[in-house]
Amino acid sequence: NAGVTQTPKFRVLKTGQSMTLLCAQDMNHEYMYWYRQDPGMGLRLIHYSVGEGTTAKGEVPDGYNVSRLKKQNFLLGLESAAPSQTSVYFCASSYLTPYGTDTQYFGPGTRLTVL
Amino acid sequence: DQQVKQNSPSLSVQEGRISILNCDYTNSMFDYFLWYKKYPAEGPTFLISISSIKDKNEDGRFTVFLNKSAKHLSLHIVPSQPGDSAVYFCAASDTNAGKSTFGDGTTLTVKP
């Protein structure tokens, strides 16, 4: 049981390049999330998904796109990277209880630098 | 407009003493509150939570208190240990919305 995994762990991009971050979970969770964390700041929600085939915008969605084609995977895309997107990206998943969603399980993070 | 605030960026305590981390929120729709712990170069991990129908939840050395009228929660760690040194994030959730809002975190340092 690997939990939540993220690929890659590190990446350096040049301004204008594109890339996709992959998140995978093996816990059969319905909900998945992408966050970014900047120095001295908390986790800011980029996009999230409440189930396979669905996505929704979070607090800071501009410049990012996502897809959830399979329940276990959640992809985060940067179409044209900018230095402002230099950050640590965390993926998380959670399950649905009769009372709503419960705790989130996080991946180890992807450190992205845009030059 | 930050809906979840942790006003102390850092806290330093002596081993064996109590650590108290505070969190304030503004959104009345939040009905579930969580604390996560984060070590460097790792993802956050869940620590303890509390539903809005309770005012206290305890798990070993960790206790979370909720004051709904003040929109305030706190995490108590007793006794504090050097291994507790980490960044602690407070999160508030509107469970119907399926997502959480995080504070900026408090860095706890427990000195031996």
PDB file of C-alpha atoms in Angstrom:
ATOM      1  CA  ASN A   1       0.000   0.000   0.000  1.00  0.00           C
ATOM      2  CA  ALA A   2       1.942   3.006  -1.302  1.00  0.00           C
ATOM      3  CA  GLY A   3      -0.630   5.642  -0.299  1.00  0.00           C
ATOM      4  CA  VAL A   4      -0.228   8.802  -2.391  1.00  0.00           C
ATOM      5  CA  THR A   5       2.706   9.016  -4.782  1.00  0.00           C
ATOM      6  CA  GLN A   6       3.866  11.954  -6.907  1.00  0.00           C
ATOM      7  CA  THR A   7       5.989  11.996 -10.033  1.00  0.00           C
ATOM      8  CA  PRO A   8       8.487  13.610 -10.484  1.00  0.00           C
ATOM      9  CA  LYS A   9      10.038  14.623  -7.158  1.00  0.00           C
ATOM     10  CA  PHE A  10      12.045  17.509  -8.656  1.00  0.00           C
ATOM     11  CA  ARG A  11      11.886  19.407 -11.913  1.00  0.00           C
ATOM     12  CA  VAL A  12      13.514  22.495 -13.406  1.00  0.00           C
ATOM     13  CA  LEU A  13      11.740  24.208 -16.302  1.00  0.00           C
ATOM     14  CA  LYS A  14      12.466  27.202 -18.449  1.00  0.00           C
ATOM     15  CA  THR A  15       9.855  29.928 -18.795  1.00  0.00           C
ATOM     16  CA  GLY A  16       7.289  28.921 -21.388  1.00  0.00           C
ATOM     17  CA  GLN A  17       7.874  25.179 -21.160  1.00  0.00           C
ATOM     18  CA  SER A  18       5.058  22.804 -20.304  1.00  0.00           C
ATOM     19  CA  MET A  19       4.911  19.806 -18.017  1.00  0.00           C
ATOM     20  CA  THR A  20       2.540  17.430 -16.273  1.00  0.00           C
ATOM     21  CA  LEU A  21       2.711  16.339 -12.648  1.00  0.00           C
ATOM     22  CA  LEU A  22       1.258  12.937 -11.885  1.00  0.00           C
ATOM     23  CA  CYS A  23      -0.457  11.960  -8.657  1.00  0.00           C
ATOM     24  CA  ALA A  24      -1.541   8.401  -7.929  1.00  0.00           C
ATOM     25  CA  GLN A  25      -3.367   6.922  -4.936  1.00  0.00           C
ATOM     26  CA  ASP A  26      -4.129   3.307  -4.142  1.00  0.00           C
ATOM     27  CA  MET A  27      -6.665   3.863  -1.363  1.00  0.00           C
ATOM     28  CA  ASN A  28      -9.739   4.049  -3.612  1.00  0.00           C
ATOM     29  CA  HIS A  29     -10.409   7.613  -2.433  1.00  0.00           C
ATOM     30  CA  GLU A  30     -13.081   9.643  -4.181  1.00  0.00           C
ATOM     31  CA  TYR A  31     -11.576  13.069  -3.615  1.00  0.00           C
ATOM     32  CA  MET A  32      -8.228  14.291  -4.867  1.00  0.00           C
ATOM     33  CA  TYR A  33      -6.522  17.687  -4.559  1.00  0.00           C
ATOM     34  CA  TRP A  34      -3.582  19.683  -5.846  1.00  0.00           C
ATOM     35  CA  TYR A  35      -1.985  22.302  -3.592  1.00  0.00           C
ATOM     36  CA  ARG A  36       1.004  24.581  -3.848  1.00  0.00           C
ATOM     37  CA  GLN A  37       3.087  25.711  -0.928  1.00  0.00           C
ATOM     38  CA  ASP A  38       5.266  28.799  -1.107  1.00  0.00           C
ATOM     39  CA  PRO A  39       7.803  29.792   1.564  1.00  0.00           C
ATOM     40  CA  GLY A  40       6.130  31.044   4.739  1.00  0.00           C
ATOM     41  CA  MET A  41       2.710  30.285   3.420  1.00  0.00           C
ATOM     42  CA  GLY A  42       0.201  27.569   3.892  1.00  0.00           C
ATOM     43  CA  LEU A  43      -1.208  25.162   1.375  1.00  0.00           C
ATOM     44  CA  ARG A  44      -3.236  26.858  -1.320  1.00  0.00           C
ATOM     45  CA  LEU A  45      -5.709  24.770  -3.269  1.00  0.00           C
ATOM     46  CA  ILE A  46      -5.189  24.833  -7.034  1.00  0.00           C
ATOM     47  CA  HIS A  47      -7.791  22.361  -8.307  1.00  0.00           C
ATOM     48  CA  TYR A  48      -9.626  19.409  -6.869  1.00  0.00           C
ATOM     49  CA  SER A  49     -11.783  16.512  -7.976  1.00  0.00           C
ATOM     50  CA  VAL A  50     -14.774  14.944  -6.275  1.00  0.00           C
ATOM     51  CA  GLY A  51     -14.722  11.846  -8.464  1.00  0.00           C
ATOM     52  CA  GLU A  52     -13.537  10.282 -11.693  1.00  0.00           C
ATOM     53  CA  GLY A  53     -14.168  12.574 -14.643  1.00  0.00           C
ATOM     54  CA  THR A  54     -14.874  15.668 -12.512  1.00  0.00           C
ATOM     55  CA  THR A  55     -12.686  18.649 -11.640  1.00  0.00           C
ATOM     56  CA  ALA A  56     -13.238  21.981  -9.920  1.00  0.00           C
ATOM     57  CA  LYS A  57     -11.238  25.173  -9.353  1.00  0.00           C
ATOM     58  CA  GLY A  58      -9.669  26.009  -6.032  1.00  0.00           C
ATOM     59  CA  GLU A  59      -8.189  29.268  -4.729  1.00  0.00           C
ATOM     60  CA  VAL A  60      -5.359  29.682  -7.263  1.00  0.00           C
ATOM     61  CA  PRO A  61      -6.294  27.864 -10.511  1.00  0.00           C
ATOM     62  CA  ASP A  62      -4.862  30.295 -13.072  1.00  0.00           C
ATOM     63  CA  GLY A  63      -2.094  28.850 -15.232  1.00  0.00           C
ATOM     64  CA  TYR A  64      -2.942  25.245 -14.358  1.00  0.00           C
ATOM     65  CA  ASN A  65      -5.157  22.549 -15.803  1.00  0.00           C
ATOM     66  CA  VAL A  66      -6.107  19.169 -14.373  1.00  0.00           C
ATOM     67  CA  SER A  67      -7.622  15.885 -15.455  1.00  0.00           C
ATOM     68  CA  ARG A  68      -9.052  12.900 -13.579  1.00  0.00           C
ATOM     69  CA  LEU A  69      -9.582  10.240 -16.226  1.00  0.00           C
ATOM     70  CA  LYS A  70      -9.081   7.396 -13.775  1.00  0.00           C
ATOM     71  CA  LYS A  71     -10.160   7.326 -10.145  1.00  0.00           C
ATOM     72  CA  GLN A  72      -6.652   6.632  -8.900  1.00  0.00           C
ATOM     73  CA  ASN A  73      -4.859   9.348 -10.897  1.00  0.00           C
ATOM     74  CA  PHE A  74      -4.994  13.131 -10.831  1.00  0.00           C
ATOM     75  CA  LEU A  75      -2.824  15.068 -13.290  1.00  0.00           C
ATOM     76  CA  LEU A  76      -1.741  18.691 -12.943  1.00  0.00           C
ATOM     77  CA  GLY A  77      -0.599  20.464 -16.100  1.00  0.00           C
ATOM     78  CA  LEU A  78       1.321  23.668 -16.645  1.00  0.00           C
ATOM     79  CA  GLU A  79       0.853  24.786 -20.243  1.00  0.00           C
ATOM     80  CA  SER A  80       3.351  27.664 -20.226  1.00  0.00           C
ATOM     81  CA  ALA A  81       5.430  27.768 -17.060  1.00  0.00           C
ATOM     82  CA  ALA A  82       6.199  31.105 -15.388  1.00  0.00           C
ATOM     83  CA  PRO A  83       8.710  31.913 -12.610  1.00  0.00           C
ATOM     84  CA  SER A  84       5.721  32.660 -10.317  1.00  0.00           C
ATOM     85  CA  GLN A  85       4.890  28.954 -10.497  1.00  0.00           C
ATOM     86  CA  THR A  86       8.106  28.032  -8.716  1.00  0.00           C
ATOM     87  CA  SER A  87       6.799  26.202  -5.671  1.00  0.00           C
ATOM     88  CA  VAL A  88       6.375  22.864  -3.936  1.00  0.00           C
ATOM     89  CA  TYR A  89       3.321  21.026  -5.181  1.00  0.00           C
ATOM     90  CA  PHE A  90       1.437  18.567  -3.016  1.00  0.00           C
ATOM     91  CA  CYS A  91      -1.215  16.131  -4.051  1.00  0.00           C
ATOM     92  CA  ALA A  92      -3.701  14.731  -1.557  1.00  0.00           C
ATOM     93  CA  SER A  93      -6.657  12.385  -1.476  1.00  0.00           C
ATOM     94  CA  SER A  94      -9.522  11.800   0.927  1.00  0.00           C
ATOM     95  CA  TYR A  95     -12.506   9.554   1.312  1.00  0.00           C
ATOM     96  CA  LEU A  96     -16.157  10.363   1.673  1.00  0.00           C
ATOM     97  CA  THR A  97     -17.982   9.500   4.877  1.00  0.00           C
ATOM     98  CA  PRO A  98     -21.721   9.841   5.533  1.00  0.00           C
ATOM     99  CA  TYR A  99     -20.867  13.194   7.124  1.00  0.00           C
ATOM    100  CA  GLY A 100     -18.711  14.579   4.328  1.00  0.00           C
ATOM    101  CA  THR A 101     -15.049  14.277   3.506  1.00  0.00           C
ATOM    102  CA  ASP A 102     -12.534  13.227   6.113  1.00  0.00           C
ATOM    103  CA  THR A 103      -8.796  13.692   6.576  1.00  0.00           C
ATOM    104  CA  GLN A 104      -6.515  14.162   3.612  1.00  0.00           C
ATOM    105  CA  TYR A 105      -3.557  11.940   2.817  1.00  0.00           C
ATOM    106  CA  PHE A 106      -0.686  13.775   1.194  1.00  0.00           C
ATOM    107  CA  GLY A 107       2.018  12.792  -1.217  1.00  0.00           C
ATOM    108  CA  PRO A 108       5.687  13.696  -0.621  1.00  0.00           C
ATOM    109  CA  GLY A 109       5.605  16.741  -2.887  1.00  0.00           C
ATOM    110  CA  THR A 110       7.159  17.876  -6.161  1.00  0.00           C
ATOM    111  CA  ARG A 111       9.667  20.720  -6.038  1.00  0.00           C
ATOM    112  CA  LEU A 112       9.352  22.766  -9.235  1.00  0.00           C
ATOM    113  CA  THR A 113      11.681  25.564 -10.247  1.00  0.00           C
ATOM    114  CA  VAL A 114      10.906  27.755 -13.252  1.00  0.00           C
ATOM    115  CA  LEU A 115      13.859  29.778 -14.542  1.00  0.00           C
TER     116      LEU A 115
ATOM    117  CA  ASP B   1      -9.322  37.553   2.895  1.00  0.00           C
ATOM    118  CA  GLN B   2      -7.677  34.746   4.828  1.00  0.00           C
ATOM    119  CA  GLN B   3     -10.344  32.512   6.325  1.00  0.00           C
ATOM    120  CA  VAL B   4      -7.969  30.500   8.533  1.00  0.00           C
ATOM    121  CA  LYS B   5      -5.232  32.311  10.427  1.00  0.00           C
ATOM    122  CA  GLN B   6      -2.348  31.083  12.512  1.00  0.00           C
ATOM    123  CA  ASN B   7      -0.993  34.298  13.937  1.00  0.00           C
ATOM    124  CA  SER B   8       2.205  32.854  15.397  1.00  0.00           C
ATOM    125  CA  PRO B   9       4.694  31.883  12.674  1.00  0.00           C
ATOM    126  CA  SER B  10       6.922  30.189  15.234  1.00  0.00           C
ATOM    127  CA  LEU B  11       6.939  28.824  18.769  1.00  0.00           C
ATOM    128  CA  SER B  12       9.807  27.557  20.878  1.00  0.00           C
ATOM    129  CA  VAL B  13       9.320  25.477  24.031  1.00  0.00           C
ATOM    130  CA  GLN B  14      11.437  23.394  26.363  1.00  0.00           C
ATOM    131  CA  GLU B  15      11.187  19.620  26.290  1.00  0.00           C
ATOM    132  CA  GLY B  16       8.613  18.372  28.779  1.00  0.00           C
ATOM    133  CA  ARG B  17       6.630  21.618  28.826  1.00  0.00           C
ATOM    134  CA  ILE B  18       3.297  22.327  27.146  1.00  0.00           C
ATOM    135  CA  SER B  19       3.088  23.605  23.574  1.00  0.00           C
ATOM    136  CA  ILE B  20      -0.021  25.582  22.639  1.00  0.00           C
ATOM    137  CA  LEU B  21      -0.666  26.367  18.992  1.00  0.00           C
ATOM    138  CA  ASN B  22      -3.541  28.650  18.063  1.00  0.00           C
ATOM    139  CA  CYS B  23      -5.790  29.042  15.053  1.00  0.00           C
ATOM    140  CA  ASP B  24      -8.638  31.446  14.230  1.00  0.00           C
ATOM    141  CA  TYR B  25     -11.223  31.162  11.482  1.00  0.00           C
ATOM    142  CA  THR B  26     -13.851  33.463  10.038  1.00  0.00           C
ATOM    143  CA  ASN B  27     -16.213  31.272   8.015  1.00  0.00           C
ATOM    144  CA  SER B  28     -19.238  30.073  10.010  1.00  0.00           C
ATOM    145  CA  MET B  29     -19.801  27.271   7.501  1.00  0.00           C
ATOM    146  CA  PHE B  30     -16.706  25.408   8.679  1.00  0.00           C
ATOM    147  CA  ASP B  31     -17.817  22.341  10.612  1.00  0.00           C
ATOM    148  CA  TYR B  32     -14.733  20.175  10.842  1.00  0.00           C
ATOM    149  CA  PHE B  33     -11.254  21.185  11.956  1.00  0.00           C
ATOM    150  CA  LEU B  34      -7.968  19.377  11.579  1.00  0.00           C
ATOM    151  CA  TRP B  35      -4.331  19.717  12.517  1.00  0.00           C
ATOM    152  CA  TYR B  36      -1.599  18.440  10.248  1.00  0.00           C
ATOM    153  CA  LYS B  37       2.088  18.082  11.013  1.00  0.00           C
ATOM    154  CA  LYS B  38       4.800  18.560   8.421  1.00  0.00           C
ATOM    155  CA  TYR B  39       8.479  17.664   8.527  1.00  0.00           C
ATOM    156  CA  PRO B  40      10.918  19.194   6.005  1.00  0.00           C
ATOM    157  CA  ALA B  41      10.885  17.577   2.563  1.00  0.00           C
ATOM    158  CA  GLU B  42       7.790  15.518   3.410  1.00  0.00           C
ATOM    159  CA  GLY B  43       4.078  15.921   2.833  1.00  0.00           C
ATOM    160  CA  PRO B  44       1.800  16.917   5.721  1.00  0.00           C
ATOM    161  CA  THR B  45       0.367  14.121   7.839  1.00  0.00           C
ATOM    162  CA  PHE B  46      -2.866  14.150   9.769  1.00  0.00           C
ATOM    163  CA  LEU B  47      -2.524  14.648  13.515  1.00  0.00           C
ATOM    164  CA  ILE B  48      -5.914  15.199  15.134  1.00  0.00           C
ATOM    165  CA  SER B  49      -9.344  16.562  14.280  1.00  0.00           C
ATOM    166  CA  ILE B  50     -12.501  17.853  15.903  1.00  0.00           C
ATOM    167  CA  SER B  51     -16.069  18.182  14.760  1.00  0.00           C
ATOM    168  CA  SER B  52     -18.001  21.377  15.398  1.00  0.00           C
ATOM    169  CA  ILE B  53     -20.390  19.473  17.674  1.00  0.00           C
ATOM    170  CA  LYS B  54     -17.566  18.914  20.173  1.00  0.00           C
ATOM    171  CA  ASP B  55     -15.390  21.295  22.145  1.00  0.00           C
ATOM    172  CA  LYS B  56     -12.505  18.944  22.926  1.00  0.00           C
ATOM    173  CA  ASN B  57     -10.818  15.941  21.404  1.00  0.00           C
ATOM    174  CA  GLU B  58      -7.891  14.113  22.902  1.00  0.00           C
ATOM    175  CA  ASP B  59      -5.414  11.641  21.458  1.00  0.00           C
ATOM    176  CA  GLY B  60      -2.506  10.733  23.679  1.00  0.00           C
ATOM    177  CA  ARG B  61      -0.308  13.799  24.183  1.00  0.00           C
ATOM    178  CA  PHE B  62      -2.378  15.857  21.754  1.00  0.00           C
ATOM    179  CA  THR B  63      -5.592  17.692  22.613  1.00  0.00           C
ATOM    180  CA  VAL B  64      -7.560  20.035  20.377  1.00  0.00           C
ATOM    181  CA  PHE B  65      -9.965  22.561  21.859  1.00  0.00           C
ATOM    182  CA  LEU B  66     -12.682  24.325  19.869  1.00  0.00           C
ATOM    183  CA  ASN B  67     -14.408  27.542  20.903  1.00  0.00           C
ATOM    184  CA  LYS B  68     -17.102  28.079  18.294  1.00  0.00           C
ATOM    185  CA  SER B  69     -18.368  31.371  19.657  1.00  0.00           C
ATOM    186  CA  ALA B  70     -14.854  32.822  19.389  1.00  0.00           C
ATOM    187  CA  LYS B  71     -14.114  30.936  16.143  1.00  0.00           C
ATOM    188  CA  HIS B  72     -10.909  29.749  17.715  1.00  0.00           C
ATOM    189  CA  LEU B  73      -9.184  26.420  18.110  1.00  0.00           C
ATOM    190  CA  SER B  74      -5.985  25.402  19.791  1.00  0.00           C
ATOM    191  CA  LEU B  75      -3.706  22.390  19.835  1.00  0.00           C
ATOM    192  CA  HIS B  76      -2.064  21.402  23.119  1.00  0.00           C
ATOM    193  CA  ILE B  77       0.911  19.073  23.201  1.00  0.00           C
ATOM    194  CA  VAL B  78       1.807  17.741  26.630  1.00  0.00           C
ATOM    195  CA  PRO B  79       4.565  16.915  27.298  1.00  0.00           C
ATOM    196  CA  SER B  80       6.430  18.314  24.314  1.00  0.00           C
ATOM    197  CA  GLN B  81       9.223  16.211  22.844  1.00  0.00           C
ATOM    198  CA  PRO B  82      12.070  17.139  20.465  1.00  0.00           C
ATOM    199  CA  GLY B  83      10.488  14.892  17.823  1.00  0.00           C
ATOM    200  CA  ASP B  84       7.461  17.194  17.843  1.00  0.00           C
ATOM    201  CA  SER B  85       9.564  19.896  16.167  1.00  0.00           C
ATOM    202  CA  ALA B  86       7.788  20.484  12.846  1.00  0.00           C
ATOM    203  CA  VAL B  87       5.427  22.841  11.069  1.00  0.00           C
ATOM    204  CA  TYR B  88       1.832  22.517  12.248  1.00  0.00           C
ATOM    205  CA  PHE B  89      -1.012  23.471   9.924  1.00  0.00           C
ATOM    206  CA  CYS B  90      -4.508  24.184  11.058  1.00  0.00           C
ATOM    207  CA  ALA B  91      -7.226  23.350   8.508  1.00  0.00           C
ATOM    208  CA  ALA B  92     -10.931  24.055   8.460  1.00  0.00           C
ATOM    209  CA  SER B  93     -13.419  22.198   6.357  1.00  0.00           C
ATOM    210  CA  ASP B  94     -16.932  22.697   5.124  1.00  0.00           C
ATOM    211  CA  THR B  95     -17.612  18.991   4.761  1.00  0.00           C
ATOM    212  CA  ASN B  96     -20.406  19.568   2.270  1.00  0.00           C
ATOM    213  CA  ALA B  97     -17.989  21.400  -0.016  1.00  0.00           C
ATOM    214  CA  GLY B  98     -15.445  18.567   0.135  1.00  0.00           C
ATOM    215  CA  LYS B  99     -12.398  20.743   0.631  1.00  0.00           C
ATOM    216  CA  SER B 100     -10.318  22.308   3.389  1.00  0.00           C
ATOM    217  CA  THR B 101      -8.752  25.716   3.900  1.00  0.00           C
ATOM    218  CA  PHE B 102      -5.323  25.790   5.509  1.00  0.00           C
ATOM    219  CA  GLY B 103      -3.591  28.330   7.709  1.00  0.00           C
ATOM    220  CA  ASP B 104      -0.026  29.440   7.015  1.00  0.00           C
ATOM    221  CA  GLY B 105       1.438  27.137   9.648  1.00  0.00           C
ATOM    222  CA  THR B 106       3.338  27.491  12.916  1.00  0.00           C
ATOM    223  CA  THR B 107       6.882  26.194  13.208  1.00  0.00           C
ATOM    224  CA  LEU B 108       7.298  24.472  16.569  1.00  0.00           C
ATOM    225  CA  THR B 109      10.772  23.956  17.990  1.00  0.00           C
ATOM    226  CA  VAL B 110      11.115  21.801  21.080  1.00  0.00           C
ATOM    227  CA  LYS B 111      14.477  22.268  22.752  1.00  0.00           C
ATOM    228  CA  PRO B 112      16.071  19.382  24.685  1.00  0.00           C
TER     229      PRO B 112
END
